[in-house]
PDB file of C-alpha atoms in Angstrom:
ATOM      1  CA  UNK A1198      22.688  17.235  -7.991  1.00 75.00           C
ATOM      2  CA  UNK A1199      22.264  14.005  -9.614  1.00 87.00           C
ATOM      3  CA  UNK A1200      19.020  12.246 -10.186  1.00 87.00           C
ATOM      4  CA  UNK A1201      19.208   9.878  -7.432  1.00 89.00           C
ATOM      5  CA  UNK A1202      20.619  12.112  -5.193  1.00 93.00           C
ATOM      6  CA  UNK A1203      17.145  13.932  -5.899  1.00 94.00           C
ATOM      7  CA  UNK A1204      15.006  11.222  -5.402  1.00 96.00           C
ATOM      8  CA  UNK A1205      16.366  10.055  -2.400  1.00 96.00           C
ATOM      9  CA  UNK A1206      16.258  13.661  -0.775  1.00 96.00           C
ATOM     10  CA  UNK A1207      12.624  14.021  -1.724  1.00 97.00           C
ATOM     11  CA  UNK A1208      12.025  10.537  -0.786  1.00 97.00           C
ATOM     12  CA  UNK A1209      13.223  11.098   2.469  1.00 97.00           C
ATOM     13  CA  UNK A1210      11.643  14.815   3.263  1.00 97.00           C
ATOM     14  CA  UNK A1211       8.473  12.938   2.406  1.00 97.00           C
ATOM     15  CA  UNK A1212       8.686  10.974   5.338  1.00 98.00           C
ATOM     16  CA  UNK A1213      10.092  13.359   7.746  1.00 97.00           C
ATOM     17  CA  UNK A1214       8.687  16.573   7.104  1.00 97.00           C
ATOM     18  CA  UNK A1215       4.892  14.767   6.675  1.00 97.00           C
ATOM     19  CA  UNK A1216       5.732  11.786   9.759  1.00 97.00           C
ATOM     20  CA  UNK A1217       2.293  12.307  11.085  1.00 97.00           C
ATOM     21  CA  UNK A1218       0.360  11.480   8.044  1.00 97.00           C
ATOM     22  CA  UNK A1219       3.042   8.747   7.627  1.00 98.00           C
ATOM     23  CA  UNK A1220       1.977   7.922  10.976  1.00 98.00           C
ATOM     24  CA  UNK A1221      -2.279   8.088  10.335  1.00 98.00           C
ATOM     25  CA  UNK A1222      -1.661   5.880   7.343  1.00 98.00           C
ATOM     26  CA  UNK A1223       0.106   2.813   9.348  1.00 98.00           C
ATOM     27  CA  UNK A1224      -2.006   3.221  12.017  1.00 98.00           C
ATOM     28  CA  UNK A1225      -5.094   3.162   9.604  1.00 98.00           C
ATOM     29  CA  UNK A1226      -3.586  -0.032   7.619  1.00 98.00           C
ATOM     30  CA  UNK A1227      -3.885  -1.833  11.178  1.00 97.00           C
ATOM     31  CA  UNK A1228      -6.706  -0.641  12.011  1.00 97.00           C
ATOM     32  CA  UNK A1229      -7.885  -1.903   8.709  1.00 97.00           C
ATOM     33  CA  UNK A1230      -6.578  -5.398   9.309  1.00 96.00           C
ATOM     34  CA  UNK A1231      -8.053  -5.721  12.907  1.00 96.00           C
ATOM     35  CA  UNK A1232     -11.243  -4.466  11.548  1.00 96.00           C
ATOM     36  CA  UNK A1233     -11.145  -7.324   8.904  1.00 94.00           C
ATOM     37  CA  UNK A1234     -10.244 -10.182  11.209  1.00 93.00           C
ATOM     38  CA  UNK A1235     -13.238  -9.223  13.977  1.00 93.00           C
ATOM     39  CA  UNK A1236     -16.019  -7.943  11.147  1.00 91.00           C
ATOM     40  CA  UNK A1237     -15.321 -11.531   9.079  1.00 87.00           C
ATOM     41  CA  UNK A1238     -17.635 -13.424  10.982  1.00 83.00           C
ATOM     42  CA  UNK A1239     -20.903 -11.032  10.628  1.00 83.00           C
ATOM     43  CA  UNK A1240     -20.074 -10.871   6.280  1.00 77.00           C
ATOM     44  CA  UNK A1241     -19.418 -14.581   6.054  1.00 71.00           C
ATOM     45  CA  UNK A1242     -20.544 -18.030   7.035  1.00 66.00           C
ATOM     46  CA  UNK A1243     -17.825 -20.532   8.710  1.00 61.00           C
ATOM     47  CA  UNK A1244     -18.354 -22.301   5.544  1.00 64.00           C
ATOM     48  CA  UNK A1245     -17.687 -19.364   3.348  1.00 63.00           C
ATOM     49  CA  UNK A1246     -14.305 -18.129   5.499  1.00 62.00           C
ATOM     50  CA  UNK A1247     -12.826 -21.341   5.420  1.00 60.00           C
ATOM     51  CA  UNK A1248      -9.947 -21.555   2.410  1.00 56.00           C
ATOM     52  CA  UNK A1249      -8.824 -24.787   2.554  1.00 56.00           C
ATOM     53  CA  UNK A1250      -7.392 -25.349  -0.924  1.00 54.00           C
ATOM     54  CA  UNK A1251      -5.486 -22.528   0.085  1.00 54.00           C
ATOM     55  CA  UNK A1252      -3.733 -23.996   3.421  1.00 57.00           C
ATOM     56  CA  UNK A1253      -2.538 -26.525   0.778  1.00 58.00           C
ATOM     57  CA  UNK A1254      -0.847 -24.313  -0.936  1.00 59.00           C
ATOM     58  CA  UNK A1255       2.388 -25.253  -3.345  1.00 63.00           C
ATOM     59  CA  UNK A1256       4.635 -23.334  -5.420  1.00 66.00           C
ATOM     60  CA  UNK A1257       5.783 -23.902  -9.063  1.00 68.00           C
ATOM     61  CA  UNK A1258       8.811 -21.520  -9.546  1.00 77.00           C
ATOM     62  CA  UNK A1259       6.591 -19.842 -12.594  1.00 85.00           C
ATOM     63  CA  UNK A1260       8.629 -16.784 -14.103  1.00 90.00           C
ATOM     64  CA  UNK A1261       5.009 -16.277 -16.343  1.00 92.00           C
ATOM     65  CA  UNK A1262       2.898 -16.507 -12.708  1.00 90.00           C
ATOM     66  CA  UNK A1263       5.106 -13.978 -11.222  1.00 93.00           C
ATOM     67  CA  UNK A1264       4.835 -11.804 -13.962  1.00 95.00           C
ATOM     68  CA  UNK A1265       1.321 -12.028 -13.913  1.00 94.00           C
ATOM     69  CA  UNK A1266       1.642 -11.326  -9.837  1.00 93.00           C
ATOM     70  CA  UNK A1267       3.923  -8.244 -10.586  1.00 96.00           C
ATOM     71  CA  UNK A1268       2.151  -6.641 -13.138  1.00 97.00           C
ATOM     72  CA  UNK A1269      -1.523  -7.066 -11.252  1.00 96.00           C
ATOM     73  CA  UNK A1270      -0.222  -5.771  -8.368  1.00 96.00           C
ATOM     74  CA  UNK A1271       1.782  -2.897  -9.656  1.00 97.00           C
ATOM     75  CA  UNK A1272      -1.569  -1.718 -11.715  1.00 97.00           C
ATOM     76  CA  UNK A1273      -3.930  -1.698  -8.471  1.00 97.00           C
ATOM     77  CA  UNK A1274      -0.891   0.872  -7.054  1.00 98.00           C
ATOM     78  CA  UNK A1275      -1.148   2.785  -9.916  1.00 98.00           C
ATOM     79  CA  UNK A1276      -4.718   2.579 -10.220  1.00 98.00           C
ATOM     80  CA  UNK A1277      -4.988   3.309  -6.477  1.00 98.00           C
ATOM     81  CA  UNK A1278      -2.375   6.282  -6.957  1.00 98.00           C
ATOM     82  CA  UNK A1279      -4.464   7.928  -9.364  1.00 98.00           C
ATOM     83  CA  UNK A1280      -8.013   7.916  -7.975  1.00 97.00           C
ATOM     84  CA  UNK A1281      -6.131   9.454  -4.550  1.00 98.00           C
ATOM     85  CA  UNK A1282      -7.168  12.601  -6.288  1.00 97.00           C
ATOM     86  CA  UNK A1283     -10.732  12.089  -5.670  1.00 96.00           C
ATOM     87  CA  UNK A1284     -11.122  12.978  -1.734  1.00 95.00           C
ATOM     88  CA  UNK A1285      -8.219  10.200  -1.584  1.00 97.00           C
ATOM     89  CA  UNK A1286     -10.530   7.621  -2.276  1.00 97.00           C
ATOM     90  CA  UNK A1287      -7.974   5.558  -3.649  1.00 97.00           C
ATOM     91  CA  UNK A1288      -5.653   5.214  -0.430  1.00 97.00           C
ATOM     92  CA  UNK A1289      -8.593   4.125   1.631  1.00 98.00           C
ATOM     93  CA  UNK A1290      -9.876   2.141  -0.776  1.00 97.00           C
ATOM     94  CA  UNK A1291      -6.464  -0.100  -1.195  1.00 97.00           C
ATOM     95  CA  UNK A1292      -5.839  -0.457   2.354  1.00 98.00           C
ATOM     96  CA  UNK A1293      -9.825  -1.246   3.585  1.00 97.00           C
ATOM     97  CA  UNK A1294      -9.947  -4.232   0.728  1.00 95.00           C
ATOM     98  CA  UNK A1295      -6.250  -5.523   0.986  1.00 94.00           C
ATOM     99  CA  UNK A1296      -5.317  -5.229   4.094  1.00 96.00           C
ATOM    100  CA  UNK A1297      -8.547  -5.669   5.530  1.00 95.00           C
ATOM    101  CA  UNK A1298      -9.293  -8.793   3.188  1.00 90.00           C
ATOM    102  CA  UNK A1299      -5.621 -10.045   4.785  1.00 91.00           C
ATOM    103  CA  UNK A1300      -7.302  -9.509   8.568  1.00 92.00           C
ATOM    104  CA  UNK A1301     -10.873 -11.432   6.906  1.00 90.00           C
ATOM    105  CA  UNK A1302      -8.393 -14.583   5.378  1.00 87.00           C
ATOM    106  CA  UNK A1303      -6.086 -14.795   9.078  1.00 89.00           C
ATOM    107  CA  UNK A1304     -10.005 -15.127  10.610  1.00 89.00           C
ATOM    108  CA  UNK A1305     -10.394 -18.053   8.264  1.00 84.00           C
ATOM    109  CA  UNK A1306      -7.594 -20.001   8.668  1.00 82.00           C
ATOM    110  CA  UNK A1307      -8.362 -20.179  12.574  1.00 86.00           C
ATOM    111  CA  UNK A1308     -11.788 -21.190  11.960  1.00 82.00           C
ATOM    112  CA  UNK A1309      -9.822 -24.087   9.588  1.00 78.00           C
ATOM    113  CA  UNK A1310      -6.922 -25.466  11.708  1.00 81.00           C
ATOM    114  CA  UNK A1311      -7.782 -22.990  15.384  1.00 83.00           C
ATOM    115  CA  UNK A1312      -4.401 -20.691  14.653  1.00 85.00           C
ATOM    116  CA  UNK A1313      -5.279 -17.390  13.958  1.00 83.00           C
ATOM    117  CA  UNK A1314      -1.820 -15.564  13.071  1.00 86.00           C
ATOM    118  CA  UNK A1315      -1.460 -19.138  10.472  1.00 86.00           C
ATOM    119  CA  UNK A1316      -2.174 -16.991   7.640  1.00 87.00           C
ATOM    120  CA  UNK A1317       0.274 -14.550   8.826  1.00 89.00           C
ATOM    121  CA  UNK A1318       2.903 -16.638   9.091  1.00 89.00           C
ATOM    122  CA  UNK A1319       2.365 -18.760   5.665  1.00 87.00           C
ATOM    123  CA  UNK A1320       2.515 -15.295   3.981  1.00 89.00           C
ATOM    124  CA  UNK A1321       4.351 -13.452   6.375  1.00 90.00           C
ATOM    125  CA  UNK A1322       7.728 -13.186   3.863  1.00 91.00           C
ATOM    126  CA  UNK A1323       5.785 -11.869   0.599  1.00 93.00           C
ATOM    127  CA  UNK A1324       3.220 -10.572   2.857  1.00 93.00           C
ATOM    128  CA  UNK A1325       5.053  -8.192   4.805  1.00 96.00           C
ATOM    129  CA  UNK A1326       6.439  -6.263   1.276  1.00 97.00           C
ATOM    130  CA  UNK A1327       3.242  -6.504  -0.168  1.00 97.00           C
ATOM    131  CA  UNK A1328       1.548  -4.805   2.785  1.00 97.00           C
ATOM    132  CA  UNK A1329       4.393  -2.096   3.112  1.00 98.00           C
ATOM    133  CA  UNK A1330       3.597  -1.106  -0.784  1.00 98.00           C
ATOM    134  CA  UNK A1331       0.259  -0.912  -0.467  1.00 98.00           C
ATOM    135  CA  UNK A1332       0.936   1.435   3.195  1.00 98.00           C
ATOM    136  CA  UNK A1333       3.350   3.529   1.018  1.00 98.00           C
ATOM    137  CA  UNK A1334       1.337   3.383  -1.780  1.00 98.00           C
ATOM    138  CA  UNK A1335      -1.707   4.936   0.045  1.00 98.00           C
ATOM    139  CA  UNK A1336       0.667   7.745   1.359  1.00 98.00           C
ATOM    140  CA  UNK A1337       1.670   8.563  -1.741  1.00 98.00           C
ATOM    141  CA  UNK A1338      -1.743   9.074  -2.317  1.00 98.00           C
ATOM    142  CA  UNK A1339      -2.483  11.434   0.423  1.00 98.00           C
ATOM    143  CA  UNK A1340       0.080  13.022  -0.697  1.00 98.00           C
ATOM    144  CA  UNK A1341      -0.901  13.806  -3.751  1.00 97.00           C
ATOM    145  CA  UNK A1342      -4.186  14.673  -2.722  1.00 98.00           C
ATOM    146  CA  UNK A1343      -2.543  17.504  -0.327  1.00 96.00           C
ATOM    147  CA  UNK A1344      -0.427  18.574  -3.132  1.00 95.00           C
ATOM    148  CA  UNK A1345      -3.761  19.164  -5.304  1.00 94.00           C
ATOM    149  CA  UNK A1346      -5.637  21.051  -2.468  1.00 93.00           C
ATOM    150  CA  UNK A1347      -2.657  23.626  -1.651  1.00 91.00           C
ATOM    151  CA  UNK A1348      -2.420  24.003  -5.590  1.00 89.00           C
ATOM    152  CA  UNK A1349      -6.122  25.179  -5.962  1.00 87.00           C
ATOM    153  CA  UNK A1350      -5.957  26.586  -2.881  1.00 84.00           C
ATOM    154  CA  UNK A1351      -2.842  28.870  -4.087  1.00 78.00           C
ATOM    155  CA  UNK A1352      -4.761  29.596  -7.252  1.00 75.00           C
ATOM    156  CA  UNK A1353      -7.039  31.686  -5.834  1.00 74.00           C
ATOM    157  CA  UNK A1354      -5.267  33.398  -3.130  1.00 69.00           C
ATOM    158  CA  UNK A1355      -5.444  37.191  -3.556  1.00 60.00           C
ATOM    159  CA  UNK A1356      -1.294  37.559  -3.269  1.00 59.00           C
ATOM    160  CA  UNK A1357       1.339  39.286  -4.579  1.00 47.00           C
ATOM    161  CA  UNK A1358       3.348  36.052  -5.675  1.00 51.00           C
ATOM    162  CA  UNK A1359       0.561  34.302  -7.532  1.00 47.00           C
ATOM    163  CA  UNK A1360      -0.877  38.520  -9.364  1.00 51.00           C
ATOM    164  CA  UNK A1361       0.845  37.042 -12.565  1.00 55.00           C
ATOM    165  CA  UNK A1362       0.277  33.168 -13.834  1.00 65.00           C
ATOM    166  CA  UNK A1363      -1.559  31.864 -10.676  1.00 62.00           C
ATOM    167  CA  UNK A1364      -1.180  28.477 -11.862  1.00 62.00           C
ATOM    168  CA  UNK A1365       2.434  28.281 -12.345  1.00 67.00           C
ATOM    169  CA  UNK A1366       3.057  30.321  -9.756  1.00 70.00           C
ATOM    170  CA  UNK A1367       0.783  27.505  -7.590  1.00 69.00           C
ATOM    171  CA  UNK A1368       2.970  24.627  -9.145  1.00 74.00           C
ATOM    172  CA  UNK A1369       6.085  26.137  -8.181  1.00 80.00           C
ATOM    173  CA  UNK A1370       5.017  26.829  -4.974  1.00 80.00           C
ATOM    174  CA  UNK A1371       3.628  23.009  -4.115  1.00 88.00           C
ATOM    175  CA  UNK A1372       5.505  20.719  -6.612  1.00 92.00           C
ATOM    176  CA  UNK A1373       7.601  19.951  -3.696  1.00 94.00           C
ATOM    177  CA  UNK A1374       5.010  17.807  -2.380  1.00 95.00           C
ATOM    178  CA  UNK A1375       4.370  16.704  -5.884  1.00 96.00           C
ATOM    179  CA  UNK A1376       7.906  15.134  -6.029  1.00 97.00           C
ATOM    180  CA  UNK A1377       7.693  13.568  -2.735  1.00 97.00           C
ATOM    181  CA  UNK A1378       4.502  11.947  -3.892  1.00 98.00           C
ATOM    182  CA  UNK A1379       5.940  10.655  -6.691  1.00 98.00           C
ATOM    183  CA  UNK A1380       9.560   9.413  -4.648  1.00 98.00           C
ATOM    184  CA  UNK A1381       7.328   7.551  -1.849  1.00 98.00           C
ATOM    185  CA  UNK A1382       5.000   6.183  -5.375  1.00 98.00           C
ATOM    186  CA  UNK A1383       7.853   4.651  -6.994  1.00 98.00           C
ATOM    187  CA  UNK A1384       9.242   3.210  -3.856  1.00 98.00           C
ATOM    188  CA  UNK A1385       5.974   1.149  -3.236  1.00 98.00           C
ATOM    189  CA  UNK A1386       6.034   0.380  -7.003  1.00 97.00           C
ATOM    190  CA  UNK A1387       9.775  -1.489  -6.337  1.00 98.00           C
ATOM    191  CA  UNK A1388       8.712  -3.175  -3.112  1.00 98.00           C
ATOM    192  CA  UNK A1389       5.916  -4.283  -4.449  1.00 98.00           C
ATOM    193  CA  UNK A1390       8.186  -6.226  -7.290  1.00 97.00           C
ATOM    194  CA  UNK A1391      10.263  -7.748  -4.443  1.00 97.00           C
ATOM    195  CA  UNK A1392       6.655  -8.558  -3.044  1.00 96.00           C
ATOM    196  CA  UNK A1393       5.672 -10.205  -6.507  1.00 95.00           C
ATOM    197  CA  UNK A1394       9.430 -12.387  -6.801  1.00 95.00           C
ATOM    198  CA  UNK A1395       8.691 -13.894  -3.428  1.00 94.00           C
ATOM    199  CA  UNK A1396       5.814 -14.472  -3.487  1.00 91.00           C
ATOM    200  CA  UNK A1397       6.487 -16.734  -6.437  1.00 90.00           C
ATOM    201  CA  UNK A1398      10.179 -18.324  -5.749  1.00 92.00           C
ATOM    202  CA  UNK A1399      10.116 -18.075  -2.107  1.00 91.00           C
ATOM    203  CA  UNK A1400       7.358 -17.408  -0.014  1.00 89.00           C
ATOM    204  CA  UNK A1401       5.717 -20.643  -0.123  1.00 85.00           C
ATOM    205  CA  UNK A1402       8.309 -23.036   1.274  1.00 87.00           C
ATOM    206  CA  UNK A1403       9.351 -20.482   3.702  1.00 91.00           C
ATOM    207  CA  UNK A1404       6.225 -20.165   5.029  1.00 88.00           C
ATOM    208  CA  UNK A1405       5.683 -23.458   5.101  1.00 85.00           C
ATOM    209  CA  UNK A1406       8.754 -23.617   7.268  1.00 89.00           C
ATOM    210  CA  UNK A1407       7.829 -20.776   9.736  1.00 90.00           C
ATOM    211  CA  UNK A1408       4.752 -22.398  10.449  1.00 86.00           C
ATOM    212  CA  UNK A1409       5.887 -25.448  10.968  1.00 85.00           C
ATOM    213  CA  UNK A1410       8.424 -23.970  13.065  1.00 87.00           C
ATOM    214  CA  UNK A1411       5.892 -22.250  15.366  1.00 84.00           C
TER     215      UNK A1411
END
């Protein structure tokens, strides 16, 4: 079996054989975001919450600001990835401040022009990858976090299968889950690329337009 015929099968167990944490994590991301949008007013004045120099927003077709988008994004998923391990602290953590902080910012832009789904739909092209990394990215992250606790877990379970080299034995048992982990990481690590390239060369203007629009 070739390589990508690997990741993709892992990629896709990931998602079917663990649907209902797949499931929990979604339903926490927009849970997150409502949170954000009704909890803005009691954190921040109407003075505060109000972005205009945002709503004026322009592009400049910058390959060095997209880079600098790509690579700041990409490190908070890997930086979220990685501190998953602790009690998945990092999952929660990268949904409650991003998403939530994208629930806080559509809040403001109805106290500014009285539309509150305007930030939505400025962003809503960029946006919509950038919020499906960081969803992916965070079940990655539980993920991993499972894959750790069944690996201890296995460690010390008085059984036949793990009498010689408990730890291997543990790894070979769980690294299953490892690998989806790792599939469902890298997949939020390319959307959130395609997230960081709009965002730059195209989000702006078609924004713009879908606003406009409706």
């Amino acid at each position: 079996m070739s390589f990508g015929e690997s990741y993709f099968k892992y990629l896709k167990s990931a998602f079917v054989e663990h649907k209902t944490l797949f499931i929990f994590t979604v339903f926490f991301a927009t849970f997150c975001w409502i949170g954000g949008y009704f909890i803005a007013d009691w954190i921040f004045t109407p003075n505060e919450l109000i972005d205009y120099e945002y709503l004026s927003q322009e592009t400049f077709f910058s390959f060095e600001d997209m880079m600098v988008i790509i690579i700041n994004n990409c490190m908070i998923n890997l930086i979220s990835y990685i501190e998953s391990i602790f009690l998945c602290y990092g999952a929660f953590y990268d949904m409650i401040l991003n998403i939530g902080m994208s629930g806080i910012t559509s809040r403001a832009t109805e106290l500014a022009c009285g539309d509150p789904f305007l930030f939505l739909k400025l962003t809503c092209l960029h946006g919509f990858f950038e919020d499906l990394s960081t969803i992916l990215n965070s079940f990655a992250g539980f993920l991993l976090f499972h894959f750790l606790v069944l690996t201890i877990k296995d460690i010390f379970k008085p059984s036949k299968r793990l009498a010689n080299g408990a730890f291997t034995n543990s790894l070979k048992i769980n690294k299953r889950m490892l690998y989806q982990s790792l599939a469902v990481f890298v997949l939020a690590f390319v959307v959130m690329i395609i997230a960081g390239v709009l965002e730059e060369y195209v989000s702006v203007p078609f924004g713009n337009l879908i606003a406009a629009l409706f």
